[in-house]
Coordinates of C-alpha atoms in Angstrom, one line a residue:
X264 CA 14.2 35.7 -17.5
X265 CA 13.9 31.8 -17.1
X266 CA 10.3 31.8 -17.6
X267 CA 11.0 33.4 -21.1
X268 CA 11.5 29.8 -22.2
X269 CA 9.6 28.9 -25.7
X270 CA 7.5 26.1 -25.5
X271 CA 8.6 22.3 -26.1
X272 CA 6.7 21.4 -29.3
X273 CA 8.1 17.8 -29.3
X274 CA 6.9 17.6 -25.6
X275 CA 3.6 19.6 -26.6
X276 CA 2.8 17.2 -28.7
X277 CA 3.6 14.3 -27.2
X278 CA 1.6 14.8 -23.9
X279 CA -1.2 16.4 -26.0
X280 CA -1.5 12.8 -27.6
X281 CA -1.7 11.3 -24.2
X282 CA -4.2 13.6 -23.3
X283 CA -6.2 12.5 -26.1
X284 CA -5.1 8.6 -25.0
X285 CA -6.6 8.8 -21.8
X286 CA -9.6 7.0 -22.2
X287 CA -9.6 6.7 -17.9
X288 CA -10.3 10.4 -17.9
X289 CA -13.2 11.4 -15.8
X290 CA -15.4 14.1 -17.5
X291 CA -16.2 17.5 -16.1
X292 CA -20.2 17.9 -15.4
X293 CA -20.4 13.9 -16.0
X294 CA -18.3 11.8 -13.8
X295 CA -17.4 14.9 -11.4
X296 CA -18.4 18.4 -10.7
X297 CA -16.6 21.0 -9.1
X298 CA -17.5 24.1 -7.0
X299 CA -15.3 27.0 -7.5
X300 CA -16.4 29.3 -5.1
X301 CA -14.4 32.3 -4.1
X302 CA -10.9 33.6 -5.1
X303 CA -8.2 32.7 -2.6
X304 CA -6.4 35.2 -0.6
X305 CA -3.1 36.4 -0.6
X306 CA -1.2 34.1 1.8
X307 CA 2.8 34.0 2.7
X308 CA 3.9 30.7 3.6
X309 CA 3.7 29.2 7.0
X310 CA 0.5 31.4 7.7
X311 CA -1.9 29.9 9.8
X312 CA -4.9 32.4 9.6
X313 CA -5.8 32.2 6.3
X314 CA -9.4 33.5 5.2
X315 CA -11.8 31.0 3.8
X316 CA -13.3 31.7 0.6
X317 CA -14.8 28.6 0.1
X318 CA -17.1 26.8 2.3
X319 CA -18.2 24.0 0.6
X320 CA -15.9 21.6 -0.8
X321 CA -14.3 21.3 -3.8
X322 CA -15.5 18.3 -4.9
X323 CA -19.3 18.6 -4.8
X324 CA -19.5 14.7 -6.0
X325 CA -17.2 12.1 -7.7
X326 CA -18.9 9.0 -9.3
X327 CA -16.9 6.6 -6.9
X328 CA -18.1 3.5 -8.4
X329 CA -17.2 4.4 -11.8
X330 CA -14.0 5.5 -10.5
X331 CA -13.3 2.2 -8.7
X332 CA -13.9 0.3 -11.4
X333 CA -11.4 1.5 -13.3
X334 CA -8.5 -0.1 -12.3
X335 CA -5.5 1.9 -12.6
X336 CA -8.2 4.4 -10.3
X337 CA -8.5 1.5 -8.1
X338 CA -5.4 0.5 -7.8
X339 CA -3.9 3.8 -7.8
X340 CA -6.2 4.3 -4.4
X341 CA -4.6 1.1 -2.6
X342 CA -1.4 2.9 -2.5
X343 CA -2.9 6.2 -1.1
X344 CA -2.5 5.3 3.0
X345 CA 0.3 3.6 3.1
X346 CA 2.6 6.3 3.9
X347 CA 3.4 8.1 7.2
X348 CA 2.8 11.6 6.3
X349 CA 5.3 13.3 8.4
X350 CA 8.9 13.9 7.4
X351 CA 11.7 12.3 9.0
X352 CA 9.8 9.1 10.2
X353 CA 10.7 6.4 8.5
X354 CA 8.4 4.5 6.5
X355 CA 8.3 1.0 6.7
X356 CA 6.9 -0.8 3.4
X357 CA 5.5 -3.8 4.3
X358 CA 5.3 -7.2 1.6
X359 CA 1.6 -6.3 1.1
X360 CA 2.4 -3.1 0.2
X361 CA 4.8 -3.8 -2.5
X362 CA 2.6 -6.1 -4.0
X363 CA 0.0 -3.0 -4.4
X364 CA 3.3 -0.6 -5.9
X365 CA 3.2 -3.4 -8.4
X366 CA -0.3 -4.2 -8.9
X367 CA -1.0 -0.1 -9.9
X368 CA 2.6 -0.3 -12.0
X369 CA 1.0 -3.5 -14.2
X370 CA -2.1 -1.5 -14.4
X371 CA -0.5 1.3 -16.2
X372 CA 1.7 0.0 -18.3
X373 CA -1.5 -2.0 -20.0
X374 CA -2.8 1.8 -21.0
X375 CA -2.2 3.2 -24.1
X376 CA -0.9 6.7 -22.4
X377 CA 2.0 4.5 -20.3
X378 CA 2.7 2.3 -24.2
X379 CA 3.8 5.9 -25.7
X380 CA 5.6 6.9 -23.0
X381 CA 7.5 3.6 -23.4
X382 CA 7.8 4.1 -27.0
X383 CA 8.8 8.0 -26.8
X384 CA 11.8 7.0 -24.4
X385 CA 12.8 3.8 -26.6
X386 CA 13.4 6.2 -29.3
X387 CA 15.3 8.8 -27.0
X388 CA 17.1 5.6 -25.3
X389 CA 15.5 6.1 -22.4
X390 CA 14.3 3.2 -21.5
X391 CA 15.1 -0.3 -22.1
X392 CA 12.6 -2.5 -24.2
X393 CA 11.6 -5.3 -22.2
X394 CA 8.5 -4.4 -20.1
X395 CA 9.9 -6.0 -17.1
X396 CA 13.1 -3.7 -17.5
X397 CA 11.3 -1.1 -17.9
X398 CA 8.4 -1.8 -14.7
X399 CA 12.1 -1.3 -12.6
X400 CA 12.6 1.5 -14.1
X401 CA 9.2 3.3 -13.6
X402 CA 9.7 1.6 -9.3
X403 CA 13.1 2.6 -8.9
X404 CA 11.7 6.3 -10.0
X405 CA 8.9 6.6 -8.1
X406 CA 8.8 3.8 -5.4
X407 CA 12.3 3.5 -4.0
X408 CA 12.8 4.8 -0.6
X409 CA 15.5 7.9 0.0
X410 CA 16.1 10.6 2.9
X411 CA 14.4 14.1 2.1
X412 CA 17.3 15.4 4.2
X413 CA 20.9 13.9 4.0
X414 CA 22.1 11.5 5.7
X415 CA 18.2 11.0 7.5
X416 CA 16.4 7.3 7.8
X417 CA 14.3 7.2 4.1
X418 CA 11.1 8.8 4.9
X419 CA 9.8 9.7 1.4
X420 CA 9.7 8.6 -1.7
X421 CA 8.5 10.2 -5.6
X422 CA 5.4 8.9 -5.3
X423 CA 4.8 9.9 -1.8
X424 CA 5.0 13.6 -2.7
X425 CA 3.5 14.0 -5.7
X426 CA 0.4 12.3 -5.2
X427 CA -0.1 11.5 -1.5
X428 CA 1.7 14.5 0.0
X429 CA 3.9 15.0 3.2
X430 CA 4.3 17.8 6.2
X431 CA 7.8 18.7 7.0
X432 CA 8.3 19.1 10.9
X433 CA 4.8 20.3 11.6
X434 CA 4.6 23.8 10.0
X435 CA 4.6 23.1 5.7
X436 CA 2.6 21.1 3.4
X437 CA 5.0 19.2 1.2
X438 CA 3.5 17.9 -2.7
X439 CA -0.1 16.8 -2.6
X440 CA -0.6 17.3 -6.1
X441 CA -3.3 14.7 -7.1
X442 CA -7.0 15.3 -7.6
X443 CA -8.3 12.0 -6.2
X444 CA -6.0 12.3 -3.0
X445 CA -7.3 16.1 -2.7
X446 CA -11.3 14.6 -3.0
X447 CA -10.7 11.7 -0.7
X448 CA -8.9 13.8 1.8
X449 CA -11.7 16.3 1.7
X450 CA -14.0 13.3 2.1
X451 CA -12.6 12.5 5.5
X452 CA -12.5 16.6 6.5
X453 CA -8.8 16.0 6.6
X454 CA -8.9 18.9 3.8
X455 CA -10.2 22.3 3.9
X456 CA -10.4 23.8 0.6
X457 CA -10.2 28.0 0.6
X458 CA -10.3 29.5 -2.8
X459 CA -9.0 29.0 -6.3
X460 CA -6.2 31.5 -7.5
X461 CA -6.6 33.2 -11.0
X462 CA -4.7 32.8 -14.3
X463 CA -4.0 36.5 -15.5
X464 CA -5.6 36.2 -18.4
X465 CA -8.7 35.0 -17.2
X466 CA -10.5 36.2 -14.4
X467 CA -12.0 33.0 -13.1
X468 CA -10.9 29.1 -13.9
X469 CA -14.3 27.0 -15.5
X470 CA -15.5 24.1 -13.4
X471 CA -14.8 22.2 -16.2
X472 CA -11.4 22.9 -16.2
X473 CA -9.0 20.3 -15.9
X474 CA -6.2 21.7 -14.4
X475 CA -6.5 24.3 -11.1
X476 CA -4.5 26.7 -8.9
X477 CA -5.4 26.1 -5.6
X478 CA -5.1 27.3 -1.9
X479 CA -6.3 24.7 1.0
X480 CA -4.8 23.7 4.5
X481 CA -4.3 20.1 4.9
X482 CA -3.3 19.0 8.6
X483 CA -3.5 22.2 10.0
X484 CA -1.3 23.9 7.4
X485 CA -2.2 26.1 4.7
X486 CA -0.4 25.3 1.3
X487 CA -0.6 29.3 -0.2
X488 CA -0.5 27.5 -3.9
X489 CA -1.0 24.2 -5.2
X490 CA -1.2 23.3 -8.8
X491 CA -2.9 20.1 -9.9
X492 CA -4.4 18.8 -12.6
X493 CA -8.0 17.8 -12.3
X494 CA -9.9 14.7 -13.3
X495 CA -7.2 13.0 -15.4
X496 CA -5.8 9.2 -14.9
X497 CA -2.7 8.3 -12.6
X498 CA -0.8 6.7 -15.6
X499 CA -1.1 10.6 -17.6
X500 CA 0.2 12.1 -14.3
X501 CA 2.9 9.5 -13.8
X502 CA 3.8 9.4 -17.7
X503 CA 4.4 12.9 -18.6
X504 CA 6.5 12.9 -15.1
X505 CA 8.6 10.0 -16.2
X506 CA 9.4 11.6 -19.2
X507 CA 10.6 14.3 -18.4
X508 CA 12.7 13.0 -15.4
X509 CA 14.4 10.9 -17.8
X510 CA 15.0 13.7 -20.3
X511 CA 16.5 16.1 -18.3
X512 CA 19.6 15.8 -16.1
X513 CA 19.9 18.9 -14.2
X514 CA 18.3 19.1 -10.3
X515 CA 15.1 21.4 -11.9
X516 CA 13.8 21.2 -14.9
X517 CA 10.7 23.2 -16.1
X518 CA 9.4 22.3 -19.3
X519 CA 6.9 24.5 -21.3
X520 CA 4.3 22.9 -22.6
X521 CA 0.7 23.3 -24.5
X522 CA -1.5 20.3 -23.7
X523 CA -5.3 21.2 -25.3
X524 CA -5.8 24.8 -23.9
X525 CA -3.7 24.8 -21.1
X526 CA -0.3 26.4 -20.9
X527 CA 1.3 24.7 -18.5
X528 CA 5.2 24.9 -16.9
X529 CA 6.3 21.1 -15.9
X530 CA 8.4 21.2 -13.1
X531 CA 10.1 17.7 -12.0
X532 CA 12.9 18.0 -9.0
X533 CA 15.3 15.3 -9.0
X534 CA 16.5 13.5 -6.3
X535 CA 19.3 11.4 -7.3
X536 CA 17.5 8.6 -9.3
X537 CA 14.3 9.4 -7.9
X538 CA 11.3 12.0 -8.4
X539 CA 11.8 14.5 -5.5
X540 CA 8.9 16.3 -6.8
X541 CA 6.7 17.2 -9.8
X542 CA 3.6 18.9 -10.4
X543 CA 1.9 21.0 -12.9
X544 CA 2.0 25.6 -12.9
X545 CA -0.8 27.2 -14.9
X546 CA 1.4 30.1 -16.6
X547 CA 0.1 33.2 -15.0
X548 CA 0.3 32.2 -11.5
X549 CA 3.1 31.9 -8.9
X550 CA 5.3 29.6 -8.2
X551 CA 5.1 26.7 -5.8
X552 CA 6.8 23.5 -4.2

């Protein structure tokens, strides 16, 4: 059985340093509180009537001006509606919004989390040294345009899926795995939340913890699963991505790792020199896309 797999110490304690580096953070209770609710339903994929176990939001508040004013937050936000959520239209990235891709890059790579990254893939060869060499790197990765399906105009891109999310041809949810797009989505009612889904361990998640299994319908379309970590920066997201896209080789990799209590699987997807996909799995629960 794959998910046999020991956990990766190295890894383990490499993204448990970030975690500790993340000074960005928002804290459970203080900068942000959730509301839990009910347990999700069972739900196949593609179901439309779904039940509603939830019927507040998520989010019951965010501190919005703390989280603007710190900018990889804010400049991590910039970047969330510039994309055309929709599959197989192609997106058309305008001067402006190039300058944001690289405003929210130069605000990472000042953190300390995005500095170890760089310094863990130095070691490995990885990366190259020179910060500029290595700001490609981290665009090419995440920002450069590519077909979801071959051979189709380039509607999608790394950073797209994972933290803005698409819809493939009207009927599935595709990524959408960040916490501020999730709040600011459920903001605007474009987001319905329905339940949270259990670890088997433990019979109900904390609402101060930082990484959640959860069921919603975005656009009219339910997404059975979706795993995202919960109040941490962009740059943690993005760096313990980066690292192991770079790592790995294969199409799928799933990485076991123990970051503070959680035992997480990391699963990155390539797509040729890009991020196809990435997101966090609480062992215990089911697998997801």
């Amino acid at each position: 059985m794959a998910n046999r797999k020991a956990f990766n110490h190295e890894l383990s304690e490499l993204f448990s340093k970030m975690w500790d580096m993340d000074v960005n953070r928002l804290t459970p209770g203080k900068d942000y509180t959730i509301d839990l609710q009910g347990k999700a339903s069972a739900v196949h994929p593609g179901d439309s009537a779904v039940q509603d176990r939830a019927a507040r939001h998520l989010f019951h508040n965010v501190n919005e001006e703390h989280l603007k004013s710190i900018k990889t937050f804010a400049t991590f936000i910039s970047l969330l509606d510039n994309y055309e959520a929709s599959t197989g239209v192609e997106e058309v990235v305008t001067p402006e919004e190039i300058a944001e891709n690289n405003c929210f890059i130069d605000a990472i790579l000042e953190t300390e989390v995005m500095k170890l990254a760089h310094e863990y893939l130095l070691k490995k060869n990885l990366a190259k040294p020179n910060l500029a060499d290595f700001k490609n790197q981290l665009y090419d990765i995440w920002f450069q345009l590519y077909a979801r399906k071959e051979g189709d105009r380039p509607d999608s891109c790394g950073f797209e899926h994972v933290f803005v999310g698409e819809t493939r041809r009207g009927k599935q949810i595709l990524g959408l795995h960040n916490w501020v797009q999730f709040y600011l989505q459920e903001k605007h009612n474009q987001i319905d939340y329905k339940g949270y889904i259990t670890r088997k361990n433990k019979t109900r998640p904390d609402k101060d913890d930082q990484v959640l299994s959860i069921q919603f319908s975005w656009k009219d379309l339910v997404k059975p699963i979706g795993s995202t970590f919960i109040g941490v920066s962009p740059e943690f997201e993005l760096a313990i991505y980066t690292v192991i896209f770079l790592l790995a080789e294969e199409k799928i990799t799933r990485e076991r790792v123990k970051i503070e209590e959680y035992e997480l699987q990391i699963v990155v997807f390539r797509h040729g020199h890009h991020i196809g996909t990435a997101y966090p799995v609480l062992l215990g629960t089911s697998s997801e896309d």
